[in-house]
Amino acid sequence: KKYQVGNVSILVTRSGSNFRVFPPFCPHMEEPLVESGLCSQGVLTCSKHLWEWDILTGTERGPAEKPLLLYKSEIREDEVWVYMEKELIYEFEEEDEDEFEW
């Protein structure tokens, strides 16, 4: 689920009794995961290009080439607390149209 904390957007997911908090975009091409992300059996999949991650660790699975950035979080009295020292931002690579031969 997507939340707004001040001027920072985050996604919160749950796997069993564990919660994880991360930026709302796929680290591949800035796809909004609130629209294209699918969570199942502890795996987050971006349906745009089928990149996958272990939701508990953020590590890549399958064709993913970058890990998920995770905010430190904990459960306190049935609430998810997120530690946001700074906004976590992915560095996206621009696709160069000159790379392709027509």
GROMACS .gro file of N, CA and C in nm:
model
  306
    1LYS      N    1   0.084  -0.117   0.000
    1LYS     CA    2   0.000   0.000   0.000
    1LYS      C    3   0.089   0.124   0.000
    2LYS      N    4   0.048   0.225  -0.073
    2LYS     CA    5   0.126   0.349  -0.084
    2LYS      C    6   0.084   0.447   0.024
    3TYR      N    7   0.183   0.512   0.085
    3TYR     CA    8   0.159   0.616   0.186
    3TYR      C    9   0.244   0.737   0.154
    4GLN      N   10   0.201   0.851   0.205
    4GLN     CA   11   0.275   0.976   0.193
    4GLN      C   12   0.324   1.014   0.331
    5VAL      N   13   0.455   1.033   0.347
    5VAL     CA   14   0.514   1.076   0.473
    5VAL      C   15   0.579   1.211   0.445
    6GLY      N   16   0.513   1.317   0.485
    6GLY     CA   17   0.560   1.450   0.446
    6GLY      C   18   0.550   1.461   0.296
    7ASN      N   19   0.662   1.489   0.231
    7ASN     CA   20   0.663   1.496   0.084
    7ASN      C   21   0.727   1.373   0.020
    8VAL      N   22   0.739   1.265   0.096
    8VAL     CA   23   0.802   1.142   0.047
    8VAL      C   24   0.697   1.031   0.036
    9SER      N   25   0.691   0.968  -0.080
    9SER     CA   26   0.601   0.854  -0.100
    9SER      C   27   0.676   0.725  -0.066
   10ILE      N   28   0.605   0.631  -0.002
   10ILE     CA   29   0.663   0.501   0.032
   10ILE      C   30   0.560   0.393   0.003
   11LEU      N   31   0.608   0.270  -0.013
   11LEU     CA   32   0.521   0.153  -0.021
   11LEU      C   33   0.548   0.067   0.100
   12VAL      N   34   0.442   0.014   0.158
   12VAL     CA   35   0.452  -0.077   0.272
   12VAL      C   36   0.393  -0.210   0.229
   13THR      N   37   0.471  -0.316   0.246
   13THR     CA   38   0.424  -0.451   0.211
   13THR      C   39   0.431  -0.539   0.335
   14ARG      N   40   0.356  -0.647   0.330
   14ARG     CA   41   0.356  -0.742   0.441
   14ARG      C   42   0.377  -0.881   0.384
   15SER      N   43   0.462  -0.956   0.450
   15SER     CA   44   0.483  -1.097   0.418
   15SER      C   45   0.476  -1.171   0.551
   16GLY      N   46   0.368  -1.243   0.572
   16GLY     CA   47   0.345  -1.306   0.702
   16GLY      C   48   0.326  -1.198   0.806
   17SER      N   49   0.406  -1.203   0.912
   17SER     CA   50   0.397  -1.100   1.016
   17SER      C   51   0.503  -0.991   0.998
   18ASN      N   52   0.577  -0.995   0.886
   18ASN     CA   53   0.684  -0.899   0.859
   18ASN      C   54   0.638  -0.791   0.764
   19PHE      N   55   0.679  -0.667   0.791
   19PHE     CA   56   0.649  -0.554   0.705
   19PHE      C   57   0.779  -0.499   0.650
   20ARG      N   58   0.775  -0.453   0.526
   20ARG     CA   59   0.891  -0.388   0.465
   20ARG      C   60   0.843  -0.260   0.399
   21VAL      N   61   0.932  -0.159   0.400
   21VAL     CA   62   0.900  -0.028   0.347
   21VAL      C   63   1.008   0.011   0.247
   22PHE      N   64   0.966   0.056   0.128
   22PHE     CA   65   1.062   0.089   0.023
   22PHE      C   66   1.008   0.200  -0.066
   23PRO      N   67   1.092   0.260  -0.151
   23PRO     CA   68   1.046   0.362  -0.244
   23PRO      C   69   0.939   0.304  -0.337
   24PRO      N   70   0.850   0.388  -0.389
   24PRO     CA   71   0.736   0.339  -0.467
   24PRO      C   72   0.764   0.306  -0.613
   25PHE      N   73   0.890   0.307  -0.653
   25PHE     CA   74   0.923   0.282  -0.793
   25PHE      C   75   1.011   0.160  -0.811
   26CYS      N   76   0.997   0.094  -0.925
   26CYS     CA   77   1.086  -0.014  -0.963
   26CYS      C   78   1.225   0.046  -0.987
   27PRO      N   79   1.331  -0.016  -0.936
   27PRO     CA   80   1.465   0.037  -0.958
   27PRO      C   81   1.515   0.023  -1.101
   28HIS      N   82   1.436  -0.040  -1.186
   28HIS     CA   83   1.475  -0.060  -1.325
   28HIS      C   84   1.447   0.063  -1.410
   29MET      N   85   1.319   0.097  -1.428
   29MET     CA   86   1.285   0.209  -1.516
   29MET      C   87   1.178   0.299  -1.456
   30GLU      N   88   1.179   0.312  -1.323
   30GLU     CA   89   1.092   0.405  -1.252
   30GLU      C   90   0.943   0.374  -1.267
   31GLU      N   91   0.910   0.249  -1.291
   31GLU     CA   92   0.770   0.207  -1.301
   31GLU      C   93   0.706   0.217  -1.162
   32PRO      N   94   0.587   0.279  -1.150
   32PRO     CA   95   0.521   0.289  -1.020
   32PRO      C   96   0.475   0.151  -0.972
   33LEU      N   97   0.534   0.101  -0.866
   33LEU     CA   98   0.503  -0.034  -0.818
   33LEU      C   99   0.364  -0.045  -0.757
   34VAL      N  100   0.304   0.067  -0.719
   34VAL     CA  101   0.168   0.062  -0.667
   34VAL      C  102   0.071   0.019  -0.778
   35GLU      N  103   0.109   0.043  -0.904
   35GLU     CA  104   0.028   0.003  -1.019
   35GLU      C  105   0.072  -0.130  -1.079
   36SER      N  106   0.202  -0.153  -1.085
   36SER     CA  107   0.253  -0.271  -1.156
   36SER      C  108   0.315  -0.377  -1.067
   37GLY      N  109   0.325  -0.352  -0.936
   37GLY     CA  110   0.387  -0.448  -0.846
   37GLY      C  111   0.289  -0.555  -0.800
   38LEU      N  112   0.334  -0.680  -0.801
   38LEU     CA  113   0.255  -0.793  -0.755
   38LEU      C  114   0.331  -0.864  -0.645
   39CYS      N  115   0.268  -0.884  -0.529
   39CYS     CA  116   0.331  -0.955  -0.418
   39CYS      C  117   0.266  -1.092  -0.403
   40SER      N  118   0.348  -1.195  -0.397
   40SER     CA  119   0.298  -1.330  -0.378
   40SER      C  120   0.408  -1.416  -0.317
   41GLN      N  121   0.377  -1.483  -0.210
   41GLN     CA  122   0.467  -1.577  -0.143
   41GLN      C  123   0.605  -1.518  -0.116
   42GLY      N  124   0.608  -1.395  -0.067
   42GLY     CA  125   0.734  -1.331  -0.029
   42GLY      C  126   0.815  -1.276  -0.143
   43VAL      N  127   0.755  -1.270  -0.262
   43VAL     CA  128   0.826  -1.217  -0.379
   43VAL      C  129   0.747  -1.098  -0.436
   44LEU      N  130   0.818  -0.989  -0.462
   44LEU     CA  131   0.760  -0.873  -0.529
   44LEU      C  132   0.802  -0.879  -0.675
   45THR      N  133   0.706  -0.869  -0.766
   45THR     CA  134   0.734  -0.871  -0.910
   45THR      C  135   0.684  -0.742  -0.972
   46CYS      N  136   0.768  -0.677  -1.051
   46CYS     CA  137   0.725  -0.563  -1.131
   46CYS      C  138   0.674  -0.623  -1.262
   47SER      N  139   0.546  -0.612  -1.287
   47SER     CA  140   0.486  -0.676  -1.403
   47SER      C  141   0.525  -0.610  -1.535
   48LYS      N  142   0.587  -0.493  -1.530
   48LYS     CA  143   0.628  -0.425  -1.654
   48LYS      C  144   0.739  -0.501  -1.727
   49HIS      N  145   0.845  -0.541  -1.654
   49HIS     CA  146   0.958  -0.612  -1.715
   49HIS      C  147   0.995  -0.740  -1.640
   50LEU      N  148   0.910  -0.781  -1.545
   50LEU     CA  149   0.924  -0.906  -1.471
   50LEU      C  150   1.046  -0.914  -1.380
   51TRP      N  151   1.094  -0.800  -1.334
   51TRP     CA  152   1.198  -0.801  -1.231
   51TRP      C  153   1.134  -0.848  -1.101
   52GLU      N  154   1.209  -0.926  -1.020
   52GLU     CA  155   1.157  -0.981  -0.895
   52GLU      C  156   1.256  -0.961  -0.781
   53TRP      N  157   1.201  -0.950  -0.658
   53TRP     CA  158   1.283  -0.934  -0.539
   53TRP      C  159   1.224  -1.013  -0.424
   54ASP      N  160   1.311  -1.059  -0.336
   54ASP     CA  161   1.268  -1.115  -0.209
   54ASP      C  162   1.218  -0.997  -0.126
   55ILE      N  163   1.094  -1.000  -0.086
   55ILE     CA  164   1.033  -0.885  -0.019
   55ILE      C  165   1.093  -0.860   0.120
   56LEU      N  166   1.147  -0.962   0.184
   56LEU     CA  167   1.203  -0.944   0.318
   56LEU      C  168   1.344  -0.886   0.315
   57THR      N  169   1.422  -0.919   0.213
   57THR     CA  170   1.562  -0.873   0.208
   57THR      C  171   1.588  -0.769   0.099
   58GLY      N  172   1.500  -0.760   0.000
   58GLY     CA  173   1.521  -0.668  -0.112
   58GLY      C  174   1.616  -0.722  -0.217
   59THR      N  175   1.668  -0.844  -0.197
   59THR     CA  176   1.764  -0.900  -0.293
   59THR      C  177   1.695  -0.942  -0.423
   60GLU      N  178   1.770  -0.934  -0.529
   60GLU     CA  179   1.720  -0.966  -0.662
   60GLU      C  180   1.691  -1.114  -0.676
   61ARG      N  181   1.589  -1.142  -0.756
   61ARG     CA  182   1.556  -1.279  -0.796
   61ARG      C  183   1.529  -1.274  -0.945
   62GLY      N  184   1.553  -1.383  -1.012
   62GLY     CA  185   1.526  -1.386  -1.156
   62GLY      C  186   1.607  -1.282  -1.231
   63PRO      N  187   1.543  -1.210  -1.325
   63PRO     CA  188   1.617  -1.118  -1.411
   63PRO      C  189   1.651  -0.982  -1.350
   64ALA      N  190   1.608  -0.955  -1.227
   64ALA     CA  191   1.636  -0.824  -1.166
   64ALA      C  192   1.786  -0.800  -1.156
   65GLU      N  193   1.828  -0.677  -1.181
   65GLU     CA  194   1.970  -0.642  -1.180
   65GLU      C  195   2.007  -0.546  -1.069
   66LYS      N  196   1.907  -0.495  -0.995
   66LYS     CA  197   1.931  -0.403  -0.885
   66LYS      C  198   1.844  -0.445  -0.767
   67PRO      N  199   1.897  -0.432  -0.644
   67PRO     CA  200   1.815  -0.466  -0.528
   67PRO      C  201   1.714  -0.356  -0.497
   68LEU      N  202   1.613  -0.389  -0.417
   68LEU     CA  203   1.522  -0.289  -0.366
   68LEU      C  204   1.592  -0.215  -0.253
   69LEU      N  205   1.572  -0.085  -0.246
   69LEU     CA  206   1.619  -0.008  -0.132
   69LEU      C  207   1.512  -0.018  -0.024
   70LEU      N  208   1.551  -0.051   0.097
   70LEU     CA  209   1.456  -0.069   0.206
   70LEU      C  210   1.480   0.033   0.316
   71TYR      N  211   1.371   0.093   0.365
   71TYR     CA  212   1.379   0.178   0.482
   71TYR      C  213   1.380   0.089   0.606
   72LYS      N  214   1.454   0.128   0.706
   72LYS     CA  215   1.451   0.054   0.833
   72LYS      C  216   1.313   0.076   0.895
   73SER      N  217   1.254  -0.032   0.942
   73SER     CA  218   1.121  -0.022   1.002
   73SER      C  219   1.107  -0.124   1.115
   74GLU      N  220   1.008  -0.105   1.199
   74GLU     CA  221   0.979  -0.199   1.306
   74GLU      C  222   0.832  -0.189   1.342
   75ILE      N  223   0.783  -0.291   1.412
   75ILE     CA  224   0.646  -0.292   1.461
   75ILE      C  225   0.647  -0.248   1.607
   76ARG      N  226   0.565  -0.148   1.637
   76ARG     CA  227   0.549  -0.101   1.775
   76ARG      C  228   0.400  -0.094   1.805
   77GLU      N  229   0.355  -0.177   1.897
   77GLU     CA  230   0.215  -0.176   1.938
   77GLU      C  231   0.120  -0.176   1.819
   78ASP      N  232   0.138  -0.272   1.730
   78ASP     CA  233   0.053  -0.290   1.612
   78ASP      C  234   0.061  -0.178   1.509
   79GLU      N  235   0.167  -0.098   1.512
   79GLU     CA  236   0.190   0.006   1.411
   79GLU      C  237   0.326  -0.017   1.346
   80VAL      N  238   0.337   0.017   1.218
   80VAL     CA  239   0.465   0.010   1.147
   80VAL      C  240   0.533   0.146   1.162
   81TRP      N  241   0.650   0.145   1.222
   81TRP     CA  242   0.729   0.267   1.237
   81TRP      C  243   0.841   0.263   1.135
   82VAL      N  244   0.859   0.374   1.063
   82VAL     CA  245   0.960   0.383   0.957
   82VAL      C  246   1.063   0.489   0.995
   83TYR      N  247   1.191   0.453   0.982
   83TYR     CA  248   1.299   0.547   1.009
   83TYR      C  249   1.343   0.605   0.875
   84MET      N  250   1.321   0.735   0.860
   84MET     CA  251   1.351   0.801   0.732
   84MET      C  252   1.453   0.912   0.754
   85GLU      N  253   1.579   0.872   0.761
   85GLU     CA  254   1.686   0.969   0.774
   85GLU      C  255   1.692   1.059   0.651
   86LYS      N  256   1.670   0.996   0.535
   86LYS     CA  257   1.664   1.068   0.408
   86LYS      C  258   1.582   0.984   0.310
   87GLU      N  259   1.535   1.047   0.205
   87GLU     CA  260   1.458   0.975   0.103
   87GLU      C  261   1.551   0.882   0.026
   88LEU      N  262   1.509   0.758   0.008
   88LEU     CA  263   1.586   0.663  -0.072
   88LEU      C  264   1.545   0.680  -0.218
   89ILE      N  265   1.644   0.704  -0.302
   89ILE     CA  266   1.617   0.732  -0.444
   89ILE      C  267   1.705   0.642  -0.531
   90TYR      N  268   1.643   0.580  -0.630
   90TYR     CA  269   1.718   0.499  -0.726
   90TYR      C  270   1.781   0.588  -0.832
   91GLU      N  271   1.895   0.547  -0.880
   91GLU     CA  272   1.956   0.615  -0.994
   91GLU      C  273   1.915   0.540  -1.119
   92PHE      N  274   1.840   0.607  -1.204
   92PHE     CA  275   1.790   0.544  -1.325
   92PHE      C  276   1.880   0.581  -1.442
   93GLU      N  277   1.904   0.482  -1.527
   93GLU     CA  278   1.985   0.505  -1.646
   93GLU      C  279   1.894   0.543  -1.760
   94GLU      N  280   1.931   0.646  -1.832
   94GLU     CA  281   1.856   0.687  -1.950
   94GLU      C  282   1.886   0.590  -2.063
   95GLU      N  283   1.783   0.551  -2.135
   95GLU     CA  284   1.806   0.467  -2.253
   95GLU      C  285   1.855   0.556  -2.366
   96ASP      N  286   1.963   0.515  -2.428
   96ASP     CA  287   2.022   0.592  -2.537
   96ASP      C  288   1.967   0.540  -2.669
   97GLU      N  289   1.895   0.627  -2.740
   97GLU     CA  290   1.836   0.584  -2.866
   97GLU      C  291   1.942   0.549  -2.970
   98ASP      N  292   2.063   0.603  -2.955
   98ASP     CA  293   2.169   0.575  -3.052
   98ASP      C  294   2.222   0.432  -3.036
   99GLU      N  295   2.190   0.367  -2.924
   99GLU     CA  296   2.235   0.228  -2.904
   99GLU      C  297   2.172   0.132  -3.003
  100PHE      N  298   2.054   0.163  -3.045
  100PHE     CA  299   1.979   0.071  -3.130
  100PHE      C  300   2.011   0.094  -3.278
  101GLU      N  301   2.028  -0.014  -3.348
  101GLU     CA  302   2.049  -0.004  -3.491
  101GLU      C  303   1.918  -0.032  -3.561
  102TRP      N  304   1.884   0.052  -3.653
  102TRP     CA  305   1.756   0.037  -3.724
  102TRP      C  306   1.777  -0.025  -3.857
   0.00000   0.00000   0.00000
